[in-house]
Amino acid sequence: MKLIPLTLGAALIALPLTANARPDAPTGRVAVVVSIATPPGVSDAYLKGEFDKAAPRYQAIPGLIRKYFTIEPKRFGGIYYWSSKAAAQAWFSDAWVARAKATYGSDPVVTYFEVPLAIDGAKP
């Protein structure tokens, strides 16, 4: 495997360039990380059950390539991989933010990241 060093700030990172790399992937894809404060009294087990119920709805969203449901101490949310920023913005509209705030009692934190390259890792 060939390693190509890249400088990022003061750190030196070596990224493997493998057959799984997708330099021909369409441009414009984005990742979005969403984090919401977990309401008082809501357990991780409850969240996991709600994630299971919500999965079919997310499978039908236009432009959504992949979604990971996430739980961290006192927060929950997701990591989304979208075909375009426009598709992501259509989902995370002002109405979505208002619904999330009304449902969970706090503003969601929604962060967008450009994805210039996506790779598939080694299979387990």
Short mmCIF file of N, CA and C in Angstrom, two decimals:
data_model
loop_
_atom_site.label_atom_id
_atom_site.label_comp_id
_atom_site.label_asym_id
_atom_site.label_seq_id
_atom_site.Cartn_x
_atom_site.Cartn_y
_atom_site.Cartn_z
N MET A 1 0.85 -1.17 0.00
CA MET A 1 0.00 0.00 0.00
C MET A 1 0.89 1.23 0.00
N LYS A 2 0.60 2.17 -0.86
CA LYS A 2 1.37 3.40 -0.96
C LYS A 2 0.79 4.44 -0.01
N LEU A 3 1.65 5.12 0.77
CA LEU A 3 1.20 6.17 1.68
C LEU A 3 1.61 7.52 1.12
N ILE A 4 0.68 8.45 1.17
CA ILE A 4 0.94 9.80 0.70
C ILE A 4 0.84 10.74 1.90
N PRO A 5 1.95 11.37 2.32
CA PRO A 5 1.87 12.27 3.48
C PRO A 5 1.21 13.60 3.10
N LEU A 6 0.37 14.09 3.97
CA LEU A 6 -0.28 15.39 3.81
C LEU A 6 -0.05 16.20 5.07
N THR A 7 0.19 17.48 4.94
CA THR A 7 0.37 18.32 6.11
C THR A 7 -0.96 18.96 6.46
N LEU A 8 -1.37 18.84 7.70
CA LEU A 8 -2.60 19.45 8.19
C LEU A 8 -2.25 20.18 9.47
N GLY A 9 -2.15 21.50 9.39
CA GLY A 9 -1.70 22.26 10.55
C GLY A 9 -0.29 21.83 10.88
N ALA A 10 -0.04 21.54 12.15
CA ALA A 10 1.29 21.10 12.57
C ALA A 10 1.42 19.59 12.52
N ALA A 11 0.34 18.90 12.21
CA ALA A 11 0.36 17.44 12.22
C ALA A 11 0.73 16.89 10.85
N LEU A 12 1.34 15.73 10.84
CA LEU A 12 1.64 15.03 9.60
C LEU A 12 0.75 13.79 9.57
N ILE A 13 -0.03 13.68 8.51
CA ILE A 13 -0.96 12.57 8.38
C ILE A 13 -0.57 11.76 7.16
N ALA A 14 -0.54 10.44 7.30
CA ALA A 14 -0.28 9.57 6.15
C ALA A 14 -1.58 8.88 5.78
N LEU A 15 -2.06 9.14 4.58
CA LEU A 15 -3.30 8.54 4.12
C LEU A 15 -3.00 7.42 3.14
N PRO A 16 -3.58 6.23 3.36
CA PRO A 16 -3.35 5.16 2.40
C PRO A 16 -4.13 5.42 1.12
N LEU A 17 -3.51 5.19 0.00
CA LEU A 17 -4.17 5.27 -1.29
C LEU A 17 -4.35 3.83 -1.76
N THR A 18 -5.59 3.35 -1.74
CA THR A 18 -5.86 1.95 -2.04
C THR A 18 -6.82 1.85 -3.22
N ALA A 19 -7.08 0.63 -3.62
CA ALA A 19 -8.03 0.39 -4.71
C ALA A 19 -9.44 0.82 -4.32
N ASN A 20 -9.70 0.96 -3.00
CA ASN A 20 -11.02 1.37 -2.55
C ASN A 20 -11.24 2.88 -2.64
N ALA A 21 -10.18 3.65 -2.86
CA ALA A 21 -10.34 5.10 -2.97
C ALA A 21 -11.21 5.42 -4.18
N ARG A 22 -12.00 6.47 -4.06
CA ARG A 22 -12.93 6.82 -5.14
C ARG A 22 -12.66 8.23 -5.63
N PRO A 23 -11.53 8.46 -6.32
CA PRO A 23 -11.27 9.81 -6.81
C PRO A 23 -12.28 10.26 -7.86
N ASP A 24 -13.02 9.31 -8.44
CA ASP A 24 -14.00 9.66 -9.46
C ASP A 24 -15.38 9.92 -8.86
N ALA A 25 -15.48 9.90 -7.52
CA ALA A 25 -16.78 10.12 -6.89
C ALA A 25 -17.31 11.50 -7.27
N PRO A 26 -18.63 11.60 -7.43
CA PRO A 26 -19.20 12.89 -7.79
C PRO A 26 -18.86 13.96 -6.76
N THR A 27 -18.62 15.17 -7.24
CA THR A 27 -18.32 16.26 -6.32
C THR A 27 -19.61 16.79 -5.72
N GLY A 28 -19.47 17.57 -4.68
CA GLY A 28 -20.64 18.20 -4.09
C GLY A 28 -21.26 17.43 -2.95
N ARG A 29 -20.74 16.26 -2.62
CA ARG A 29 -21.31 15.51 -1.51
C ARG A 29 -20.93 16.17 -0.19
N VAL A 30 -21.81 16.01 0.79
CA VAL A 30 -21.55 16.59 2.10
C VAL A 30 -21.87 15.60 3.20
N ALA A 31 -21.18 15.77 4.32
CA ALA A 31 -21.51 15.07 5.55
C ALA A 31 -22.09 16.12 6.49
N VAL A 32 -23.08 15.71 7.25
CA VAL A 32 -23.69 16.61 8.22
C VAL A 32 -23.71 15.88 9.56
N VAL A 33 -23.23 16.57 10.59
CA VAL A 33 -23.26 16.02 11.94
C VAL A 33 -24.30 16.82 12.72
N VAL A 34 -25.24 16.09 13.32
CA VAL A 34 -26.30 16.71 14.11
C VAL A 34 -26.18 16.22 15.54
N SER A 35 -26.29 17.15 16.47
CA SER A 35 -26.23 16.82 17.89
C SER A 35 -27.33 17.58 18.62
N ILE A 36 -28.08 16.86 19.45
CA ILE A 36 -29.20 17.43 20.19
C ILE A 36 -29.07 17.00 21.65
N ALA A 37 -29.33 17.91 22.58
CA ALA A 37 -29.31 17.56 24.00
C ALA A 37 -30.39 16.52 24.28
N THR A 38 -30.02 15.46 24.97
CA THR A 38 -30.99 14.43 25.33
C THR A 38 -31.90 14.99 26.42
N PRO A 39 -33.21 14.93 26.22
CA PRO A 39 -34.13 15.44 27.24
C PRO A 39 -33.96 14.67 28.56
N PRO A 40 -34.20 15.34 29.68
CA PRO A 40 -34.08 14.67 30.98
C PRO A 40 -34.98 13.43 31.03
N GLY A 41 -34.45 12.36 31.60
CA GLY A 41 -35.22 11.13 31.78
C GLY A 41 -35.24 10.21 30.58
N VAL A 42 -34.63 10.60 29.47
CA VAL A 42 -34.61 9.75 28.27
C VAL A 42 -33.35 8.89 28.31
N SER A 43 -33.53 7.58 28.27
CA SER A 43 -32.41 6.64 28.37
C SER A 43 -31.85 6.30 26.99
N ASP A 44 -30.63 5.77 26.99
CA ASP A 44 -30.03 5.30 25.74
C ASP A 44 -30.88 4.19 25.12
N ALA A 45 -31.43 3.31 25.96
CA ALA A 45 -32.27 2.22 25.45
C ALA A 45 -33.50 2.78 24.73
N TYR A 46 -34.10 3.81 25.29
CA TYR A 46 -35.26 4.43 24.65
C TYR A 46 -34.85 5.03 23.30
N LEU A 47 -33.72 5.75 23.29
CA LEU A 47 -33.24 6.34 22.04
C LEU A 47 -33.02 5.28 20.98
N LYS A 48 -32.39 4.17 21.36
CA LYS A 48 -32.12 3.09 20.39
C LYS A 48 -33.42 2.54 19.82
N GLY A 49 -34.44 2.39 20.65
CA GLY A 49 -35.74 1.94 20.17
C GLY A 49 -36.36 2.91 19.18
N GLU A 50 -36.23 4.20 19.47
CA GLU A 50 -36.74 5.23 18.56
C GLU A 50 -35.95 5.25 17.25
N PHE A 51 -34.65 5.01 17.33
CA PHE A 51 -33.83 4.94 16.12
C PHE A 51 -34.34 3.82 15.21
N ASP A 52 -34.61 2.65 15.81
CA ASP A 52 -35.11 1.52 15.03
C ASP A 52 -36.42 1.87 14.32
N LYS A 53 -37.31 2.55 15.04
CA LYS A 53 -38.59 2.94 14.45
C LYS A 53 -38.42 3.96 13.32
N ALA A 54 -37.43 4.83 13.45
CA ALA A 54 -37.24 5.91 12.47
C ALA A 54 -36.51 5.46 11.21
N ALA A 55 -35.81 4.34 11.26
CA ALA A 55 -34.96 3.91 10.14
C ALA A 55 -35.68 3.90 8.80
N PRO A 56 -36.88 3.33 8.68
CA PRO A 56 -37.54 3.31 7.36
C PRO A 56 -37.79 4.72 6.79
N ARG A 57 -38.09 5.67 7.65
CA ARG A 57 -38.32 7.05 7.19
C ARG A 57 -37.05 7.61 6.56
N TYR A 58 -35.90 7.36 7.18
CA TYR A 58 -34.64 7.88 6.64
C TYR A 58 -34.25 7.19 5.34
N GLN A 59 -34.63 5.93 5.18
CA GLN A 59 -34.29 5.21 3.95
C GLN A 59 -34.99 5.80 2.73
N ALA A 60 -36.04 6.57 2.95
CA ALA A 60 -36.82 7.14 1.85
C ALA A 60 -36.47 8.60 1.53
N ILE A 61 -35.51 9.19 2.23
CA ILE A 61 -35.19 10.60 2.02
C ILE A 61 -34.36 10.77 0.75
N PRO A 62 -34.83 11.58 -0.20
CA PRO A 62 -34.07 11.81 -1.43
C PRO A 62 -32.70 12.43 -1.14
N GLY A 63 -31.67 11.86 -1.73
CA GLY A 63 -30.32 12.40 -1.60
C GLY A 63 -29.53 11.89 -0.40
N LEU A 64 -30.19 11.23 0.54
CA LEU A 64 -29.47 10.70 1.70
C LEU A 64 -28.83 9.37 1.32
N ILE A 65 -27.51 9.32 1.39
CA ILE A 65 -26.77 8.11 1.03
C ILE A 65 -26.65 7.18 2.23
N ARG A 66 -26.36 7.75 3.39
CA ARG A 66 -26.14 6.94 4.59
C ARG A 66 -26.42 7.78 5.82
N LYS A 67 -26.88 7.13 6.88
CA LYS A 67 -27.09 7.80 8.16
C LYS A 67 -26.63 6.89 9.28
N TYR A 68 -25.89 7.47 10.19
CA TYR A 68 -25.50 6.78 11.42
C TYR A 68 -26.22 7.47 12.56
N PHE A 69 -26.93 6.72 13.38
CA PHE A 69 -27.55 7.26 14.57
C PHE A 69 -26.49 7.28 15.66
N THR A 70 -26.42 8.36 16.45
CA THR A 70 -25.36 8.51 17.43
C THR A 70 -25.92 8.82 18.82
N ILE A 71 -25.19 8.33 19.82
CA ILE A 71 -25.48 8.63 21.22
C ILE A 71 -24.15 8.95 21.89
N GLU A 72 -24.13 10.03 22.63
CA GLU A 72 -22.98 10.38 23.45
C GLU A 72 -23.53 10.84 24.80
N PRO A 73 -22.69 11.03 25.78
CA PRO A 73 -23.22 11.46 27.08
C PRO A 73 -24.04 12.75 26.96
N LYS A 74 -25.30 12.65 27.34
CA LYS A 74 -26.23 13.78 27.38
C LYS A 74 -26.61 14.36 26.01
N ARG A 75 -26.25 13.66 24.93
CA ARG A 75 -26.59 14.14 23.58
C ARG A 75 -26.88 12.93 22.68
N PHE A 76 -27.63 13.18 21.62
CA PHE A 76 -27.86 12.17 20.59
C PHE A 76 -27.95 12.89 19.26
N GLY A 77 -27.96 12.13 18.19
CA GLY A 77 -28.08 12.76 16.88
C GLY A 77 -27.73 11.80 15.77
N GLY A 78 -26.99 12.32 14.80
CA GLY A 78 -26.64 11.48 13.67
C GLY A 78 -25.53 12.07 12.83
N ILE A 79 -24.97 11.19 12.04
CA ILE A 79 -23.99 11.56 11.03
C ILE A 79 -24.61 11.16 9.70
N TYR A 80 -24.77 12.12 8.83
CA TYR A 80 -25.47 11.93 7.56
C TYR A 80 -24.50 12.13 6.41
N TYR A 81 -24.64 11.31 5.38
CA TYR A 81 -23.84 11.46 4.16
C TYR A 81 -24.82 11.70 3.02
N TRP A 82 -24.71 12.88 2.39
CA TRP A 82 -25.67 13.33 1.39
C TRP A 82 -25.05 13.41 0.00
N SER A 83 -25.87 13.25 -1.01
CA SER A 83 -25.42 13.36 -2.40
C SER A 83 -25.10 14.81 -2.78
N SER A 84 -25.69 15.77 -2.06
CA SER A 84 -25.43 17.18 -2.35
C SER A 84 -25.79 18.03 -1.14
N LYS A 85 -25.21 19.21 -1.09
CA LYS A 85 -25.54 20.14 -0.01
C LYS A 85 -27.00 20.57 -0.13
N ALA A 86 -27.48 20.71 -1.36
CA ALA A 86 -28.88 21.11 -1.56
C ALA A 86 -29.84 20.08 -0.96
N ALA A 87 -29.54 18.79 -1.13
CA ALA A 87 -30.39 17.75 -0.55
C ALA A 87 -30.37 17.83 0.97
N ALA A 88 -29.19 18.04 1.54
CA ALA A 88 -29.06 18.16 3.00
C ALA A 88 -29.83 19.37 3.51
N GLN A 89 -29.66 20.49 2.83
CA GLN A 89 -30.34 21.71 3.27
C GLN A 89 -31.86 21.60 3.13
N ALA A 90 -32.31 20.85 2.14
CA ALA A 90 -33.75 20.63 1.99
C ALA A 90 -34.31 19.87 3.19
N TRP A 91 -33.54 18.92 3.72
CA TRP A 91 -33.98 18.16 4.89
C TRP A 91 -33.86 18.99 6.16
N PHE A 92 -32.70 19.60 6.37
CA PHE A 92 -32.45 20.37 7.60
C PHE A 92 -32.93 21.82 7.42
N SER A 93 -34.18 21.96 7.08
CA SER A 93 -34.79 23.27 6.83
C SER A 93 -35.09 23.98 8.16
N ASP A 94 -35.52 25.22 8.06
CA ASP A 94 -35.94 25.95 9.26
C ASP A 94 -37.08 25.23 9.96
N ALA A 95 -37.98 24.63 9.19
CA ALA A 95 -39.10 23.88 9.77
C ALA A 95 -38.58 22.66 10.54
N TRP A 96 -37.55 21.97 10.01
CA TRP A 96 -36.96 20.83 10.72
C TRP A 96 -36.36 21.29 12.05
N VAL A 97 -35.61 22.39 12.02
CA VAL A 97 -34.99 22.92 13.24
C VAL A 97 -36.07 23.26 14.27
N ALA A 98 -37.14 23.90 13.84
CA ALA A 98 -38.24 24.26 14.75
C ALA A 98 -38.90 23.02 15.34
N ARG A 99 -39.10 21.98 14.51
CA ARG A 99 -39.70 20.73 15.00
C ARG A 99 -38.79 20.07 16.02
N ALA A 100 -37.48 20.03 15.73
CA ALA A 100 -36.54 19.41 16.66
C ALA A 100 -36.54 20.14 17.99
N LYS A 101 -36.54 21.47 17.95
CA LYS A 101 -36.54 22.25 19.19
C LYS A 101 -37.83 22.01 19.97
N ALA A 102 -38.97 21.98 19.28
CA ALA A 102 -40.25 21.74 19.95
C ALA A 102 -40.32 20.34 20.54
N THR A 103 -39.75 19.37 19.84
CA THR A 103 -39.81 17.98 20.28
C THR A 103 -38.86 17.70 21.44
N TYR A 104 -37.63 18.22 21.36
CA TYR A 104 -36.59 17.85 22.32
C TYR A 104 -36.25 18.95 23.32
N GLY A 105 -36.78 20.15 23.13
CA GLY A 105 -36.58 21.21 24.10
C GLY A 105 -35.29 22.00 23.99
N SER A 106 -34.52 21.75 22.95
CA SER A 106 -33.29 22.54 22.75
C SER A 106 -32.97 22.60 21.26
N ASP A 107 -32.18 23.60 20.91
CA ASP A 107 -31.79 23.75 19.51
C ASP A 107 -30.83 22.65 19.09
N PRO A 108 -31.04 22.06 17.93
CA PRO A 108 -30.05 21.10 17.41
C PRO A 108 -28.82 21.85 16.91
N VAL A 109 -27.67 21.21 17.01
CA VAL A 109 -26.44 21.74 16.43
C VAL A 109 -26.24 20.98 15.12
N VAL A 110 -26.24 21.70 14.00
CA VAL A 110 -26.13 21.09 12.68
C VAL A 110 -24.87 21.65 12.01
N THR A 111 -23.91 20.75 11.70
CA THR A 111 -22.64 21.17 11.12
C THR A 111 -22.44 20.47 9.78
N TYR A 112 -22.14 21.25 8.75
CA TYR A 112 -21.91 20.73 7.40
C TYR A 112 -20.42 20.60 7.12
N PHE A 113 -20.05 19.52 6.40
CA PHE A 113 -18.68 19.29 5.98
C PHE A 113 -18.68 18.91 4.51
N GLU A 114 -17.84 19.54 3.72
CA GLU A 114 -17.64 19.13 2.33
C GLU A 114 -16.95 17.77 2.33
N VAL A 115 -17.34 16.88 1.43
CA VAL A 115 -16.71 15.56 1.31
C VAL A 115 -16.08 15.47 -0.09
N PRO A 116 -14.82 15.86 -0.22
CA PRO A 116 -14.18 15.81 -1.53
C PRO A 116 -13.82 14.39 -1.96
N LEU A 117 -13.72 13.47 -1.01
CA LEU A 117 -13.37 12.09 -1.33
C LEU A 117 -13.97 11.18 -0.29
N ALA A 118 -14.59 10.09 -0.72
CA ALA A 118 -15.11 9.07 0.18
C ALA A 118 -14.48 7.74 -0.20
N ILE A 119 -14.10 6.97 0.79
CA ILE A 119 -13.53 5.65 0.52
C ILE A 119 -14.30 4.60 1.30
N ASP A 120 -14.26 3.39 0.82
CA ASP A 120 -14.76 2.25 1.56
C ASP A 120 -13.58 1.63 2.27
N GLY A 121 -13.70 1.40 3.57
CA GLY A 121 -12.62 0.80 4.34
C GLY A 121 -12.55 -0.70 4.12
N ALA A 122 -11.59 -1.32 4.79
CA ALA A 122 -11.43 -2.77 4.73
C ALA A 122 -12.68 -3.44 5.30
N LYS A 123 -13.06 -4.51 4.73
CA LYS A 123 -14.23 -5.24 5.21
C LYS A 123 -13.84 -6.01 6.48
N PRO A 124 -14.74 -6.04 7.48
CA PRO A 124 -14.41 -6.74 8.74
C PRO A 124 -14.23 -8.23 8.55
#
